Amino acid sequence: MKTNATSRRKFIGSSILGLSAYSLAWSNQPPQNLPHYRLALARSDTTYYICESGNLGKDSTFTLGLLSVPASGEFEDRIWQLRRQSNYFPRLTFGSNDRFQVPLAQQVISWLLEESNTRFQVMAFSEPITSNNSHFPDAPSRWQLLQQKQAYYDQLLAKAKVQNSMVHVKYQSPLGPSPAYAQHFFSSHKVYYQATDTRTSNALQICGLLTSCVAAAHTGRPLSPIKATLVEHLQQVLDNQQVRPAMYWKDRFVFYT
C-alpha cells in the first residue's frame, strides 16, 4: 500500500508539473498564424499603450486614449525617479480619491506633456449602439459591443498611423485576453496586441489617468475635489484650452474627431 500511495503521489505531482509547464509554454506563445510578428516589432522603437474611459453601451460617451512612448525603458526609469522623489508607489489611477497621489500625478502630467518625447492621442465616441434585436433596440448584445469596441480601436490606430508596433492594453479589458482580437489587430495594423497588468506598467497607468481626465473634461460630468484638481492641472498644462475634439497642442496632445 505504501508503494502504491507513493507512486500515485509521484504520478500526480509529475502530471501537475507537466500541465503547468505546458500551460506556461502555451500562454507565452504568440497568436497563431502570426509568423512575422517579431520581425514587424523590430521595425519600431515606439511602444503604444491604449486605455478606455466609460462603459460602452451604458455611458453616453466612450473614450480611448493612446500614449506613444519612443523609449519605454527610459520612460519607466524616469517615472520611478519621480515616484521616489514623491515617495508615492501605489498605482496612479483617476478612479482613486487618494489625495497623496495628486502631487505625483501633477508632476507626471507636466513632465509628460512639456518635457518628454511622448505623445498622447485620444478619441471620444458618443453615437448610440442600436441592438440587432428589434424587440430590444436599446439593449445591444455583448458580442455587438465587443465588435463596436474593436471598430473604435481600429479607428484610433488608423488615425494615429500605428503599424509594426507593440500595443499594450489593460488586462481587464474585454479585448485583452482573446487571441482572436490579437489576430485581428495584427492582420489589420501589424501590431502585436498585449494585455498587461497595470501594476507592472507606469506607462499604462499614466495612459489611463490621462484618458479619464480627458473624458471628464470633455463630458463635463461632476467630479470629486481630487479628480477635479487633476483635470484642472491638465487643462493648465494645455494652456487652459477647452479639451474637446479637434484640439491639437504642440504635437504632444491630439484629440481626434
mmCIF file of C-alpha atoms in Angstrom:
data_model
loop_
_atom_site.group_PDB
_atom_site.id
_atom_site.type_symbol
_atom_site.label_atom_id
_atom_site.label_comp_id
_atom_site.label_asym_id
_atom_site.label_seq_id
_atom_site.Cartn_x
_atom_site.Cartn_y
_atom_site.Cartn_z
ATOM 1 C CA MET A 1 0.000 0.000 0.000
ATOM 2 C CA LYS A 2 2.813 2.397 0.779
ATOM 3 C CA THR A 3 4.369 1.715 -2.595
ATOM 4 C CA ASN A 4 1.092 2.335 -4.432
ATOM 5 C CA ALA A 5 0.365 5.556 -2.482
ATOM 6 C CA THR A 6 3.869 6.839 -3.051
ATOM 7 C CA SER A 7 3.701 6.044 -6.765
ATOM 8 C CA ARG A 8 0.324 7.710 -7.047
ATOM 9 C CA ARG A 9 1.598 10.890 -5.376
ATOM 10 C CA LYS A 10 4.631 10.940 -7.655
ATOM 11 C CA PHE A 11 2.424 10.450 -10.703
ATOM 12 C CA ILE A 12 0.031 13.228 -9.670
ATOM 13 C CA GLY A 13 2.909 15.578 -8.864
ATOM 14 C CA SER A 14 4.572 14.884 -12.201
ATOM 15 C CA SER A 15 1.277 15.390 -14.008
ATOM 16 C CA ILE A 16 0.661 18.755 -12.316
ATOM 17 C CA LEU A 17 4.179 19.934 -13.090
ATOM 18 C CA GLY A 18 3.847 18.794 -16.676
ATOM 19 C CA LEU A 19 0.484 20.505 -17.089
ATOM 20 C CA SER A 20 1.836 23.707 -15.522
ATOM 21 C CA ALA A 21 4.821 23.712 -17.852
ATOM 22 C CA TYR A 22 2.550 23.104 -20.833
ATOM 23 C CA SER A 23 0.172 25.914 -19.768
ATOM 24 C CA LEU A 24 3.052 28.332 -19.256
ATOM 25 C CA ALA A 25 4.542 27.478 -22.629
ATOM 26 C CA TRP A 26 1.133 27.901 -24.305
ATOM 27 C CA SER A 27 0.442 31.240 -22.599
ATOM 28 C CA ASN A 28 3.778 32.559 -23.868
ATOM 29 C CA GLN A 29 3.021 31.641 -27.448
ATOM 30 C CA PRO A 30 2.024 34.445 -29.883
ATOM 31 C CA PRO A 31 -1.365 34.215 -31.607
ATOM 32 C CA GLN A 32 -1.477 31.519 -34.249
ATOM 33 C CA ASN A 33 -0.699 32.291 -37.883
ATOM 34 C CA LEU A 34 1.488 35.271 -36.993
ATOM 35 C CA PRO A 35 4.864 34.082 -38.294
ATOM 36 C CA HIS A 36 6.361 37.517 -38.814
ATOM 37 C CA TYR A 37 5.218 39.393 -35.716
ATOM 38 C CA ARG A 38 8.710 39.577 -34.172
ATOM 39 C CA LEU A 39 10.159 40.925 -37.404
ATOM 40 C CA ALA A 40 7.400 43.537 -37.543
ATOM 41 C CA LEU A 41 8.033 44.679 -33.979
ATOM 42 C CA ALA A 42 11.734 45.004 -34.683
ATOM 43 C CA ARG A 43 10.986 47.826 -37.115
ATOM 44 C CA SER A 44 9.634 50.158 -34.418
ATOM 45 C CA ASP A 45 11.276 51.651 -31.346
ATOM 46 C CA THR A 46 7.973 53.090 -30.114
ATOM 47 C CA THR A 47 5.673 51.236 -27.746
ATOM 48 C CA TYR A 48 1.974 52.152 -27.535
ATOM 49 C CA TYR A 49 -0.481 51.983 -24.661
ATOM 50 C CA ILE A 50 -4.269 52.162 -25.063
ATOM 51 C CA CYS A 51 -6.755 52.772 -22.242
ATOM 52 C CA GLU A 52 -10.512 53.209 -22.037
ATOM 53 C CA SER A 53 -12.822 55.507 -20.110
ATOM 54 C CA GLY A 54 -16.545 54.877 -19.931
ATOM 55 C CA ASN A 55 -18.794 51.861 -20.066
ATOM 56 C CA LEU A 56 -19.560 51.183 -23.722
ATOM 57 C CA GLY A 57 -23.282 50.667 -24.263
ATOM 58 C CA LYS A 58 -24.248 52.323 -20.976
ATOM 59 C CA ASP A 59 -22.442 55.663 -20.710
ATOM 60 C CA SER A 60 -23.201 58.450 -23.171
ATOM 61 C CA THR A 61 -19.526 58.757 -24.161
ATOM 62 C CA PHE A 62 -16.800 56.153 -24.543
ATOM 63 C CA THR A 63 -13.210 57.433 -24.724
ATOM 64 C CA LEU A 64 -9.999 55.786 -25.934
ATOM 65 C CA GLY A 65 -6.553 57.199 -25.214
ATOM 66 C CA LEU A 66 -3.269 56.213 -26.869
ATOM 67 C CA LEU A 67 0.106 57.001 -25.306
ATOM 68 C CA SER A 68 3.126 56.725 -27.630
ATOM 69 C CA VAL A 69 6.422 56.065 -25.838
ATOM 70 C CA PRO A 70 9.568 56.050 -28.032
ATOM 71 C CA ALA A 71 11.847 54.519 -25.384
ATOM 72 C CA SER A 72 9.777 52.602 -22.861
ATOM 73 C CA GLY A 73 12.707 51.623 -20.639
ATOM 74 C CA GLU A 74 13.893 55.209 -20.209
ATOM 75 C CA PHE A 75 10.295 56.300 -19.680
ATOM 76 C CA GLU A 76 9.777 53.805 -16.856
ATOM 77 C CA ASP A 77 13.078 54.832 -15.253
ATOM 78 C CA ARG A 78 12.009 58.478 -15.240
ATOM 79 C CA ILE A 79 8.621 57.729 -13.690
ATOM 80 C CA TRP A 80 10.257 55.647 -10.974
ATOM 81 C CA GLN A 81 12.598 58.554 -10.283
ATOM 82 C CA LEU A 82 9.585 60.843 -9.853
ATOM 83 C CA ARG A 83 7.938 58.245 -7.622
ATOM 84 C CA ARG A 84 10.967 58.111 -5.349
ATOM 85 C CA GLN A 85 11.082 61.892 -5.147
ATOM 86 C CA SER A 86 7.397 61.983 -4.202
ATOM 87 C CA ASN A 87 7.640 58.835 -2.060
ATOM 88 C CA TYR A 88 4.455 57.534 -3.684
ATOM 89 C CA PHE A 89 4.382 53.967 -5.023
ATOM 90 C CA PRO A 90 0.740 52.812 -5.342
ATOM 91 C CA ARG A 91 -0.927 52.753 -8.745
ATOM 92 C CA LEU A 92 -1.769 56.093 -10.336
ATOM 93 C CA THR A 93 -5.437 55.985 -11.258
ATOM 94 C CA PHE A 94 -8.186 58.507 -11.892
ATOM 95 C CA GLY A 95 -10.587 56.233 -10.058
ATOM 96 C CA SER A 96 -8.807 56.840 -6.746
ATOM 97 C CA ASN A 97 -9.588 59.735 -4.405
ATOM 98 C CA ASP A 98 -6.239 59.361 -2.669
ATOM 99 C CA ARG A 99 -5.026 62.921 -2.109
ATOM 100 C CA PHE A 100 -1.460 61.693 -1.694
ATOM 101 C CA GLN A 101 -1.251 60.754 -5.380
ATOM 102 C CA VAL A 102 -2.051 64.310 -6.545
ATOM 103 C CA PRO A 103 1.484 65.821 -6.339
ATOM 104 C CA LEU A 104 2.996 62.900 -8.275
ATOM 105 C CA ALA A 105 0.172 62.830 -10.818
ATOM 106 C CA GLN A 106 0.535 66.557 -11.463
ATOM 107 C CA GLN A 107 4.291 66.256 -11.812
ATOM 108 C CA VAL A 108 3.933 63.332 -14.217
ATOM 109 C CA ILE A 109 1.364 65.160 -16.387
ATOM 110 C CA SER A 110 3.581 68.257 -16.569
ATOM 111 C CA TRP A 111 6.729 66.300 -17.428
ATOM 112 C CA LEU A 112 4.917 64.101 -19.921
ATOM 113 C CA LEU A 113 3.459 66.937 -21.989
ATOM 114 C CA GLU A 114 6.092 69.623 -21.521
ATOM 115 C CA GLU A 115 9.418 67.787 -21.485
ATOM 116 C CA SER A 116 9.177 64.181 -22.598
ATOM 117 C CA ASN A 117 9.163 62.922 -26.185
ATOM 118 C CA THR A 118 5.896 61.056 -25.739
ATOM 119 C CA ARG A 119 2.611 61.807 -27.493
ATOM 120 C CA PHE A 120 -0.952 61.385 -26.243
ATOM 121 C CA GLN A 121 -3.768 60.888 -28.746
ATOM 122 C CA VAL A 122 -7.414 60.446 -27.853
ATOM 123 C CA MET A 123 -10.837 59.860 -29.427
ATOM 124 C CA ALA A 124 -14.326 60.078 -27.917
ATOM 125 C CA PHE A 125 -17.327 58.165 -29.269
ATOM 126 C CA SER A 126 -20.890 59.202 -28.452
ATOM 127 C CA GLU A 127 -23.055 57.581 -31.092
ATOM 128 C CA PRO A 128 -25.712 55.221 -29.704
ATOM 129 C CA ILE A 129 -25.330 51.493 -30.343
ATOM 130 C CA THR A 130 -28.607 50.003 -31.516
ATOM 131 C CA SER A 131 -29.349 46.352 -30.888
ATOM 132 C CA ASN A 132 -29.746 43.951 -33.798
ATOM 133 C CA ASN A 133 -32.740 42.558 -31.941
ATOM 134 C CA SER A 134 -35.773 44.679 -32.910
ATOM 135 C CA HIS A 135 -37.559 43.633 -29.720
ATOM 136 C CA PHE A 136 -34.791 45.134 -27.559
ATOM 137 C CA PRO A 137 -33.397 48.098 -29.565
ATOM 138 C CA ASP A 138 -31.724 49.673 -26.532
ATOM 139 C CA ALA A 139 -30.013 46.504 -25.356
ATOM 140 C CA PRO A 140 -27.194 45.525 -27.741
ATOM 141 C CA SER A 141 -25.675 42.126 -27.109
ATOM 142 C CA ARG A 142 -22.240 41.646 -25.583
ATOM 143 C CA TRP A 143 -20.990 40.447 -28.960
ATOM 144 C CA GLN A 144 -22.242 43.649 -30.619
ATOM 145 C CA LEU A 145 -20.492 45.752 -28.003
ATOM 146 C CA LEU A 146 -17.227 43.856 -28.498
ATOM 147 C CA GLN A 147 -17.453 44.314 -32.255
ATOM 148 C CA GLN A 148 -18.135 48.030 -31.839
ATOM 149 C CA LYS A 149 -15.276 48.396 -29.413
ATOM 150 C CA GLN A 150 -12.972 46.656 -31.875
ATOM 151 C CA ALA A 151 -14.091 49.127 -34.548
ATOM 152 C CA TYR A 152 -13.267 52.036 -32.220
ATOM 153 C CA TYR A 153 -9.805 50.635 -31.535
ATOM 154 C CA ASP A 154 -9.341 50.303 -35.293
ATOM 155 C CA GLN A 155 -10.271 53.957 -35.822
ATOM 156 C CA LEU A 156 -7.812 55.202 -33.222
ATOM 157 C CA LEU A 157 -4.962 53.024 -34.501
ATOM 158 C CA ALA A 158 -5.651 54.207 -38.052
ATOM 159 C CA LYS A 159 -5.770 57.876 -37.037
ATOM 160 C CA ALA A 160 -2.512 57.531 -35.134
ATOM 161 C CA LYS A 161 -0.944 55.575 -38.016
ATOM 162 C CA VAL A 162 0.241 52.807 -35.706
ATOM 163 C CA GLN A 163 1.971 49.998 -37.602
ATOM 164 C CA ASN A 164 4.575 47.342 -36.813
ATOM 165 C CA SER A 165 4.496 48.031 -33.077
ATOM 166 C CA MET A 166 3.671 46.600 -29.678
ATOM 167 C CA VAL A 167 0.368 47.839 -28.243
ATOM 168 C CA HIS A 168 -0.361 47.277 -24.560
ATOM 169 C CA VAL A 169 -3.861 47.375 -23.081
ATOM 170 C CA LYS A 170 -5.176 46.740 -19.586
ATOM 171 C CA TYR A 171 -5.564 43.067 -18.842
ATOM 172 C CA GLN A 172 -9.117 43.704 -17.576
ATOM 173 C CA SER A 173 -10.211 44.950 -20.997
ATOM 174 C CA PRO A 174 -12.746 42.651 -22.698
ATOM 175 C CA LEU A 175 -10.441 42.702 -25.706
ATOM 176 C CA GLY A 176 -7.383 41.761 -23.688
ATOM 177 C CA PRO A 177 -7.419 38.004 -23.121
ATOM 178 C CA SER A 178 -8.838 36.997 -26.517
ATOM 179 C CA PRO A 179 -6.399 35.555 -29.108
ATOM 180 C CA ALA A 180 -8.998 36.324 -31.801
ATOM 181 C CA TYR A 181 -8.687 40.054 -31.155
ATOM 182 C CA ALA A 182 -4.903 39.858 -31.112
ATOM 183 C CA GLN A 183 -5.117 38.150 -34.506
ATOM 184 C CA HIS A 184 -7.428 40.870 -35.812
ATOM 185 C CA PHE A 185 -5.174 43.751 -34.804
ATOM 186 C CA PHE A 186 -2.100 42.072 -36.213
ATOM 187 C CA SER A 187 -3.865 41.393 -39.513
ATOM 188 C CA SER A 188 -5.320 44.919 -39.733
ATOM 189 C CA HIS A 189 -2.486 47.063 -38.384
ATOM 190 C CA LYS A 190 0.552 44.802 -38.000
ATOM 191 C CA VAL A 191 0.538 45.452 -34.270
ATOM 192 C CA TYR A 192 1.112 42.877 -31.569
ATOM 193 C CA TYR A 193 -1.638 43.362 -29.018
ATOM 194 C CA GLN A 194 -0.574 42.586 -25.438
ATOM 195 C CA ALA A 195 -2.856 42.501 -22.383
ATOM 196 C CA THR A 196 -0.824 43.824 -19.431
ATOM 197 C CA ASP A 197 -1.392 44.148 -15.698
ATOM 198 C CA THR A 198 -1.356 47.895 -14.924
ATOM 199 C CA ARG A 199 0.623 47.215 -11.746
ATOM 200 C CA THR A 200 3.625 46.327 -13.918
ATOM 201 C CA SER A 201 3.451 49.362 -16.220
ATOM 202 C CA ASN A 202 3.704 53.023 -15.243
ATOM 203 C CA ALA A 203 3.024 53.947 -18.866
ATOM 204 C CA LEU A 204 -0.291 52.092 -18.850
ATOM 205 C CA GLN A 205 -1.278 53.709 -15.553
ATOM 206 C CA ILE A 206 -0.498 57.166 -16.903
ATOM 207 C CA CYS A 207 -2.341 56.485 -20.148
ATOM 208 C CA GLY A 208 -5.405 55.510 -18.125
ATOM 209 C CA LEU A 209 -5.094 58.597 -15.938
ATOM 210 C CA LEU A 210 -4.879 60.923 -18.938
ATOM 211 C CA THR A 211 -7.713 59.183 -20.789
ATOM 212 C CA SER A 212 -10.039 59.573 -17.803
ATOM 213 C CA CYS A 213 -9.006 63.199 -17.276
ATOM 214 C CA VAL A 214 -9.815 63.981 -20.903
ATOM 215 C CA ALA A 215 -13.124 62.114 -20.739
ATOM 216 C CA ALA A 216 -14.119 64.006 -17.590
ATOM 217 C CA ALA A 217 -13.152 67.376 -19.050
ATOM 218 C CA HIS A 218 -14.892 66.655 -22.348
ATOM 219 C CA THR A 219 -18.179 65.431 -20.868
ATOM 220 C CA GLY A 220 -18.256 67.951 -18.030
ATOM 221 C CA ARG A 221 -19.505 65.404 -15.519
ATOM 222 C CA PRO A 222 -19.454 66.205 -11.759
ATOM 223 C CA LEU A 223 -16.159 65.317 -10.100
ATOM 224 C CA SER A 224 -14.785 64.864 -6.617
ATOM 225 C CA PRO A 225 -12.280 67.538 -5.465
ATOM 226 C CA ILE A 226 -9.324 65.197 -6.097
ATOM 227 C CA LYS A 227 -10.413 64.357 -9.645
ATOM 228 C CA ALA A 228 -11.273 67.985 -10.374
ATOM 229 C CA THR A 229 -7.765 69.001 -9.275
ATOM 230 C CA LEU A 230 -6.192 66.591 -11.775
ATOM 231 C CA VAL A 231 -8.438 67.735 -14.636
ATOM 232 C CA GLU A 232 -7.729 71.394 -13.862
ATOM 233 C CA HIS A 233 -3.996 70.719 -13.835
ATOM 234 C CA LEU A 234 -4.171 69.007 -17.233
ATOM 235 C CA GLN A 235 -6.053 71.977 -18.675
ATOM 236 C CA GLN A 236 -3.482 74.381 -17.234
ATOM 237 C CA VAL A 237 -0.657 72.444 -18.886
ATOM 238 C CA LEU A 238 -2.622 72.647 -22.156
ATOM 239 C CA ASP A 239 -2.636 76.452 -21.871
ATOM 240 C CA ASN A 240 -6.163 76.447 -20.440
ATOM 241 C CA GLN A 241 -7.649 75.324 -23.719
ATOM 242 C CA GLN A 242 -11.023 73.643 -23.735
ATOM 243 C CA VAL A 243 -10.448 69.907 -24.022
ATOM 244 C CA ARG A 244 -12.589 68.803 -26.950
ATOM 245 C CA PRO A 245 -12.356 67.003 -30.315
ATOM 246 C CA ALA A 246 -10.156 68.648 -32.995
ATOM 247 C CA MET A 247 -7.847 70.015 -30.297
ATOM 248 C CA TYR A 248 -4.143 69.937 -31.187
ATOM 249 C CA TRP A 249 -1.422 71.030 -28.760
ATOM 250 C CA LYS A 250 2.256 71.211 -29.742
ATOM 251 C CA ASP A 251 2.196 67.779 -31.379
ATOM 252 C CA ARG A 252 2.110 66.319 -27.847
ATOM 253 C CA PHE A 253 -1.655 66.158 -27.393
ATOM 254 C CA VAL A 254 -4.163 65.389 -30.164
ATOM 255 C CA PHE A 255 -7.921 64.990 -29.729
ATOM 256 C CA TYR A 256 -9.191 63.356 -32.922
ATOM 257 C CA THR A 257 -12.695 63.725 -34.287
#
